[in-house]
Amino acid sequence: MVKRRADRKWKLSSLFWRYLVTTGVMVAVCTVLWWMAVVACISVGFVYQASVGARNLQKTQERLLRQEEFQGEEIPFYYDWCLVSEDGTVLQAKMSEKVLKQAKNVEGDDGMRVFPYSKFFHAVSLKDGSRCVLAYDYSMPYVNPMLQRYLPDFQVTATLLLFVCWGVIAVTRTRKYTKILQNDTRAVRAAADLVASQRLDEPILPEGKIRELNDALETIEKLRVELAASLSRQWAMEEQRNQELASLSHDLKTPLTVIRGNAELLEEEELASWQEASVEAILRGTLHLEEYVQELRSVAAGSGESSEEFRKLPLKKFIERCREDGEALCAAKKISLKVCMGEEVARQSEEGFSFRGQEMQLLRAIRNLIDNAVRFSKEGQEIVLEVQEKDGRLIFTVQDSGPGFCQEALAKAGKIFYTSEKHRASEGHLGLGLYFCCKVAARHGGGLKIENGEKGGRATLVIVYGFLGDLG
């Protein structure tokens, strides 16, 4: 039975009503006990009833009328009084100035509001023609005049004590139920933090007292289990992909070495000019492939970072290299490449300006953008490579005349292994091009942006001039 009570779960509404009812009952009990204490004080003769002044008014009046000469000390202490002559002169008084101003003009019965009690007046005409005005209220005076003089007002003190008891009850009950809510919400927050920090191997136990928050804990536990299973599958797929990449990069080394060796042998022979150009294209392509293989090995190893160092790169020479690589990529489909430079870039290029960067990585990123534009352009069309400078950033924009990017490509391009042409994965296009461009741009303090222009797709690679070094 005790265990069932400890394991009991409350609805949030039930907890609220439980709080209201228990607090109300305790307040009611406290009030009854307070009232019994006040009655006990009256019963034992510690204080008078609040109506003592009104109840004894007639007796006090009779006592005053029997006096041959006015004697104020015979008036009970719980009355304030003043003696007024026939012409309205105050002869004697035992009351405050504020009350006296109204009391001296009273000839019968009257009253006035004075904090914390209303004052009531009763005038008694004496034998000598003067009148005594008695003032009383409905407070509870102490029986002992000394206590009445030195202690605070009993009724005000008792009322404040009641309010303090109510406050203590409200605070203690609120703290108790607030602690229940805090414990359960803290458990929900801890569970959410557990999932957010990917500590998915720790089970979440629904041990709260509030049913709704317990349900939330159970939901988070289900989410944890499903997320852990999903991540396990994803990690397994990632590991498999990395193994495939490592195997692919290893298998590519041998044929690349054979191709480069034979091309170098051909380069030593006497060839026609068109043959020399073909051999140079083979060697250049082989070099690029070796760079790709090295990058694949980095991705497979999980680092994704290039070991190439940052160094000073002449702007004019770099743009010329971009032009040569771009024209070589465009030649197969007889696509023309137009290189445009902004005014500031053209000026800096002629003045021998240099910037810091990883030359091979940047060239490869721009080649990827141009290669992507070539794949989606038709034979005979034009690709534009525009180089601009803005706010200390170098901006390379590749514009093609193709159909542009689809919505999925705009959202996912730059993610590893994503390709908008699913059938091209079987042709060796694994969706690494734009991913590498993003990584290179990030290493140079910039970024990659793809969008659809007026004529087709547009890819923009941004790098920071002085990133990881001073300007040249």
Short mmCIF file of N, CA, C and O in Angstrom, two decimals, residues 295-372:
data_model
loop_
_atom_site.label_atom_id
_atom_site.label_comp_id
_atom_site.label_asym_id
_atom_site.label_seq_id
_atom_site.Cartn_x
_atom_site.Cartn_y
_atom_site.Cartn_z
N GLU A 295 42.59 13.97 -51.61
CA GLU A 295 41.46 14.53 -50.86
C GLU A 295 40.50 13.43 -50.41
O GLU A 295 39.95 13.46 -49.32
N LEU A 296 40.31 12.44 -51.30
CA LEU A 296 39.45 11.30 -50.93
C LEU A 296 40.02 10.55 -49.74
O LEU A 296 39.28 10.12 -48.85
N ARG A 297 41.32 10.42 -49.71
CA ARG A 297 41.96 9.74 -48.59
C ARG A 297 41.78 10.54 -47.30
O ARG A 297 41.57 9.97 -46.21
N SER A 298 41.80 11.88 -47.39
CA SER A 298 41.57 12.72 -46.21
C SER A 298 40.15 12.55 -45.70
O SER A 298 39.90 12.45 -44.50
N VAL A 299 39.18 12.53 -46.64
CA VAL A 299 37.78 12.35 -46.26
C VAL A 299 37.58 10.98 -45.62
O VAL A 299 36.89 10.83 -44.62
N ALA A 300 38.17 9.96 -46.22
CA ALA A 300 38.02 8.61 -45.70
C ALA A 300 38.63 8.48 -44.31
O ALA A 300 38.14 7.74 -43.46
N ALA A 301 39.72 9.25 -44.06
CA ALA A 301 40.37 9.21 -42.75
C ALA A 301 39.59 10.01 -41.70
O ALA A 301 39.87 9.92 -40.51
N GLY A 302 38.61 10.80 -42.17
CA GLY A 302 37.76 11.56 -41.24
C GLY A 302 38.26 12.95 -40.94
O GLY A 302 37.62 13.70 -40.23
N SER A 303 39.42 13.34 -41.47
CA SER A 303 39.94 14.68 -41.17
C SER A 303 39.35 15.72 -42.09
O SER A 303 38.92 16.78 -41.66
N GLY A 304 39.29 15.44 -43.38
CA GLY A 304 38.72 16.38 -44.34
C GLY A 304 39.54 17.65 -44.50
O GLY A 304 39.10 18.59 -45.13
N GLU A 305 40.73 17.72 -43.91
CA GLU A 305 41.55 18.92 -43.98
C GLU A 305 42.74 18.69 -44.90
O GLU A 305 43.30 17.59 -44.96
N SER A 306 43.11 19.75 -45.61
CA SER A 306 44.24 19.66 -46.53
C SER A 306 45.53 19.99 -45.79
O SER A 306 45.56 20.83 -44.88
N SER A 307 46.62 19.31 -46.19
CA SER A 307 47.91 19.57 -45.57
C SER A 307 48.66 20.70 -46.28
O SER A 307 49.74 21.09 -45.83
N GLU A 308 48.10 21.23 -47.36
CA GLU A 308 48.77 22.31 -48.11
C GLU A 308 48.86 23.56 -47.23
O GLU A 308 47.91 23.94 -46.55
N GLU A 309 50.00 24.25 -47.29
CA GLU A 309 50.21 25.43 -46.48
C GLU A 309 49.68 26.67 -47.19
O GLU A 309 49.58 26.73 -48.42
N PHE A 310 49.33 27.69 -46.40
CA PHE A 310 48.96 28.98 -46.95
C PHE A 310 50.22 29.72 -47.37
O PHE A 310 51.21 29.74 -46.63
N ARG A 311 50.17 30.32 -48.53
CA ARG A 311 51.32 31.11 -48.97
C ARG A 311 50.84 32.27 -49.84
O ARG A 311 49.66 32.35 -50.19
N LYS A 312 51.77 33.16 -50.18
CA LYS A 312 51.42 34.35 -50.96
C LYS A 312 51.23 33.95 -52.42
O LYS A 312 52.08 33.30 -53.03
N LEU A 313 50.06 34.34 -52.97
CA LEU A 313 49.72 33.99 -54.35
C LEU A 313 49.54 35.25 -55.19
O LEU A 313 48.69 36.10 -54.86
N PRO A 314 50.32 35.44 -56.27
CA PRO A 314 50.12 36.59 -57.16
C PRO A 314 48.73 36.51 -57.81
O PRO A 314 48.38 35.49 -58.40
N LEU A 315 47.95 37.58 -57.69
CA LEU A 315 46.57 37.57 -58.17
C LEU A 315 46.50 37.36 -59.69
O LEU A 315 45.69 36.55 -60.17
N LYS A 316 47.34 38.05 -60.42
CA LYS A 316 47.29 37.95 -61.88
C LYS A 316 47.61 36.53 -62.35
O LYS A 316 46.91 35.97 -63.21
N LYS A 317 48.65 35.94 -61.79
CA LYS A 317 49.04 34.59 -62.17
C LYS A 317 47.96 33.58 -61.79
O LYS A 317 47.68 32.63 -62.54
N PHE A 318 47.32 33.81 -60.63
CA PHE A 318 46.29 32.88 -60.18
C PHE A 318 45.08 32.91 -61.13
O PHE A 318 44.54 31.86 -61.48
N ILE A 319 44.66 34.10 -61.52
CA ILE A 319 43.51 34.20 -62.43
C ILE A 319 43.85 33.57 -63.78
O ILE A 319 43.00 32.92 -64.40
N GLU A 320 45.11 33.73 -64.21
CA GLU A 320 45.52 33.12 -65.48
C GLU A 320 45.47 31.59 -65.38
O GLU A 320 45.05 30.91 -66.33
N ARG A 321 45.89 31.04 -64.25
CA ARG A 321 45.80 29.58 -64.05
C ARG A 321 44.34 29.12 -64.10
O ARG A 321 44.04 28.06 -64.67
N CYS A 322 43.47 29.91 -63.50
CA CYS A 322 42.04 29.59 -63.54
C CYS A 322 41.53 29.57 -64.97
O CYS A 322 40.74 28.69 -65.36
N ARG A 323 41.99 30.54 -65.79
CA ARG A 323 41.58 30.60 -67.19
C ARG A 323 42.06 29.37 -67.95
O ARG A 323 41.30 28.73 -68.70
N GLU A 324 43.35 28.98 -67.74
CA GLU A 324 43.91 27.82 -68.46
C GLU A 324 43.16 26.54 -68.09
O GLU A 324 42.78 25.76 -68.98
N ASP A 325 42.93 26.34 -66.80
CA ASP A 325 42.21 25.12 -66.36
C ASP A 325 40.78 25.13 -66.89
O ASP A 325 40.26 24.09 -67.32
N GLY A 326 40.13 26.29 -66.86
CA GLY A 326 38.75 26.39 -67.33
C GLY A 326 38.64 26.12 -68.83
O GLY A 326 37.73 25.41 -69.27
N GLU A 327 39.56 26.67 -69.60
CA GLU A 327 39.53 26.44 -71.05
C GLU A 327 39.77 24.98 -71.38
O GLU A 327 39.16 24.43 -72.32
N ALA A 328 40.64 24.31 -70.63
CA ALA A 328 40.88 22.89 -70.85
C ALA A 328 39.62 22.07 -70.57
O ALA A 328 39.31 21.11 -71.29
N LEU A 329 38.86 22.44 -69.53
CA LEU A 329 37.62 21.74 -69.21
C LEU A 329 36.54 22.00 -70.26
O LEU A 329 35.72 21.12 -70.55
N CYS A 330 36.53 23.21 -70.83
CA CYS A 330 35.49 23.59 -71.80
C CYS A 330 35.77 23.07 -73.21
O CYS A 330 34.85 23.00 -74.05
N ALA A 331 37.02 22.71 -73.47
CA ALA A 331 37.41 22.39 -74.85
C ALA A 331 36.65 21.19 -75.40
O ALA A 331 36.26 21.17 -76.57
N ALA A 332 36.43 20.16 -74.57
CA ALA A 332 35.81 18.93 -75.06
C ALA A 332 34.42 19.19 -75.64
O ALA A 332 34.02 18.54 -76.61
N LYS A 333 33.65 20.11 -75.07
CA LYS A 333 32.28 20.40 -75.56
C LYS A 333 32.23 21.68 -76.38
O LYS A 333 31.14 22.19 -76.69
N LYS A 334 33.43 22.19 -76.77
CA LYS A 334 33.52 23.41 -77.58
C LYS A 334 32.74 24.57 -76.95
O LYS A 334 32.03 25.32 -77.62
N ILE A 335 32.90 24.66 -75.62
CA ILE A 335 32.26 25.75 -74.87
C ILE A 335 33.29 26.85 -74.66
O ILE A 335 34.45 26.58 -74.34
N SER A 336 32.88 28.09 -74.86
CA SER A 336 33.80 29.20 -74.67
C SER A 336 33.78 29.67 -73.23
O SER A 336 32.73 29.67 -72.58
N LEU A 337 34.93 30.05 -72.69
CA LEU A 337 35.05 30.56 -71.33
C LEU A 337 35.42 32.03 -71.38
O LEU A 337 36.42 32.41 -71.99
N LYS A 338 34.62 32.84 -70.76
CA LYS A 338 34.86 34.28 -70.70
C LYS A 338 35.22 34.66 -69.28
O LYS A 338 34.47 34.37 -68.35
N VAL A 339 36.42 35.28 -69.12
CA VAL A 339 36.88 35.70 -67.81
C VAL A 339 36.72 37.21 -67.70
O VAL A 339 37.26 37.95 -68.51
N CYS A 340 35.94 37.66 -66.70
CA CYS A 340 35.70 39.09 -66.49
C CYS A 340 36.24 39.49 -65.11
O CYS A 340 36.05 38.77 -64.13
N MET A 341 36.92 40.61 -65.08
CA MET A 341 37.45 41.11 -63.81
C MET A 341 36.83 42.47 -63.51
O MET A 341 36.68 43.30 -64.42
N GLY A 342 36.46 42.68 -62.23
CA GLY A 342 35.99 43.99 -61.81
C GLY A 342 37.10 45.01 -61.89
O GLY A 342 38.28 44.68 -61.98
N GLU A 343 36.74 46.29 -61.82
CA GLU A 343 37.74 47.36 -61.96
C GLU A 343 38.82 47.25 -60.89
O GLU A 343 40.01 47.38 -61.17
N GLU A 344 38.43 46.99 -59.65
CA GLU A 344 39.40 46.93 -58.57
C GLU A 344 40.32 45.72 -58.73
O GLU A 344 41.54 45.82 -58.51
N VAL A 345 39.75 44.57 -59.14
CA VAL A 345 40.56 43.37 -59.35
C VAL A 345 41.53 43.58 -60.51
O VAL A 345 42.71 43.18 -60.46
N ALA A 346 41.05 44.20 -61.60
CA ALA A 346 41.92 44.45 -62.76
C ALA A 346 43.08 45.36 -62.37
O ALA A 346 44.23 45.14 -62.77
N ARG A 347 42.79 46.40 -61.56
CA ARG A 347 43.85 47.31 -61.13
C ARG A 347 44.86 46.59 -60.24
O ARG A 347 46.08 46.71 -60.44
N GLN A 348 44.36 45.83 -59.28
CA GLN A 348 45.25 45.12 -58.37
C GLN A 348 46.07 44.07 -59.11
O GLN A 348 47.24 43.83 -58.80
N SER A 349 45.46 43.44 -60.11
CA SER A 349 46.17 42.42 -60.89
C SER A 349 47.35 43.04 -61.64
O SER A 349 48.44 42.46 -61.68
N GLU A 350 47.14 44.21 -62.22
CA GLU A 350 48.21 44.87 -62.98
C GLU A 350 49.29 45.40 -62.05
O GLU A 350 50.45 45.52 -62.45
N GLU A 351 48.92 45.75 -60.81
CA GLU A 351 49.89 46.30 -59.87
C GLU A 351 50.66 45.21 -59.11
O GLU A 351 51.43 45.51 -58.21
N GLY A 352 50.44 43.94 -59.47
CA GLY A 352 51.18 42.85 -58.84
C GLY A 352 50.69 42.49 -57.44
O GLY A 352 51.48 42.02 -56.62
N PHE A 353 49.40 42.69 -57.21
CA PHE A 353 48.83 42.39 -55.89
C PHE A 353 48.87 40.88 -55.61
O PHE A 353 48.70 40.07 -56.52
N SER A 354 49.09 40.52 -54.34
CA SER A 354 49.11 39.11 -53.94
C SER A 354 48.17 38.91 -52.75
O SER A 354 47.87 39.85 -52.02
N PHE A 355 47.72 37.70 -52.59
CA PHE A 355 46.89 37.36 -51.44
C PHE A 355 47.33 36.01 -50.90
O PHE A 355 48.04 35.26 -51.57
N ARG A 356 46.93 35.70 -49.65
CA ARG A 356 47.35 34.46 -49.03
C ARG A 356 46.29 33.39 -49.23
O ARG A 356 45.08 33.64 -49.11
N GLY A 357 46.74 32.16 -49.53
CA GLY A 357 45.80 31.08 -49.72
C GLY A 357 46.50 29.78 -50.05
O GLY A 357 47.72 29.71 -50.20
N GLN A 358 45.70 28.71 -50.16
CA GLN A 358 46.20 27.40 -50.58
C GLN A 358 45.95 27.29 -52.09
O GLN A 358 44.83 27.07 -52.53
N GLU A 359 47.01 27.45 -52.85
CA GLU A 359 46.85 27.59 -54.29
C GLU A 359 46.16 26.39 -54.92
O GLU A 359 45.19 26.53 -55.66
N MET A 360 46.65 25.18 -54.65
CA MET A 360 46.10 24.00 -55.29
C MET A 360 44.65 23.78 -54.88
O MET A 360 43.80 23.37 -55.68
N GLN A 361 44.35 24.04 -53.61
CA GLN A 361 42.97 23.86 -53.13
C GLN A 361 42.03 24.84 -53.80
O GLN A 361 40.92 24.49 -54.22
N LEU A 362 42.45 26.11 -53.91
CA LEU A 362 41.60 27.13 -54.53
C LEU A 362 41.41 26.84 -56.02
O LEU A 362 40.29 26.97 -56.55
N LEU A 363 42.49 26.46 -56.69
CA LEU A 363 42.37 26.14 -58.13
C LEU A 363 41.44 24.96 -58.33
O LEU A 363 40.60 24.95 -59.25
N ARG A 364 41.57 23.99 -57.47
CA ARG A 364 40.71 22.82 -57.61
C ARG A 364 39.24 23.17 -57.35
O ARG A 364 38.34 22.70 -58.03
N ALA A 365 38.98 24.06 -56.38
CA ALA A 365 37.61 24.47 -56.09
C ALA A 365 36.99 25.17 -57.29
O ALA A 365 35.85 24.90 -57.67
N ILE A 366 37.77 26.08 -57.90
CA ILE A 366 37.24 26.80 -59.07
C ILE A 366 37.09 25.86 -60.26
O ILE A 366 36.13 25.96 -61.03
N ARG A 367 38.01 24.90 -60.40
CA ARG A 367 37.85 23.89 -61.46
C ARG A 367 36.55 23.10 -61.25
O ARG A 367 35.83 22.80 -62.21
N ASN A 368 36.25 22.76 -60.02
CA ASN A 368 35.02 22.03 -59.74
C ASN A 368 33.79 22.82 -60.16
O ASN A 368 32.83 22.28 -60.71
N LEU A 369 33.81 24.14 -59.88
CA LEU A 369 32.67 24.98 -60.26
C LEU A 369 32.54 25.06 -61.78
O LEU A 369 31.42 24.98 -62.32
N ILE A 370 33.69 25.22 -62.45
CA ILE A 370 33.64 25.30 -63.91
C ILE A 370 33.24 23.95 -64.50
O ILE A 370 32.43 23.88 -65.45
N ASP A 371 33.76 22.86 -63.95
CA ASP A 371 33.40 21.52 -64.43
C ASP A 371 31.90 21.26 -64.26
O ASP A 371 31.25 20.67 -65.12
N ASN A 372 31.37 21.71 -63.15
CA ASN A 372 29.94 21.56 -62.91
C ASN A 372 29.13 22.34 -63.93
O ASN A 372 28.11 21.87 -64.45
#
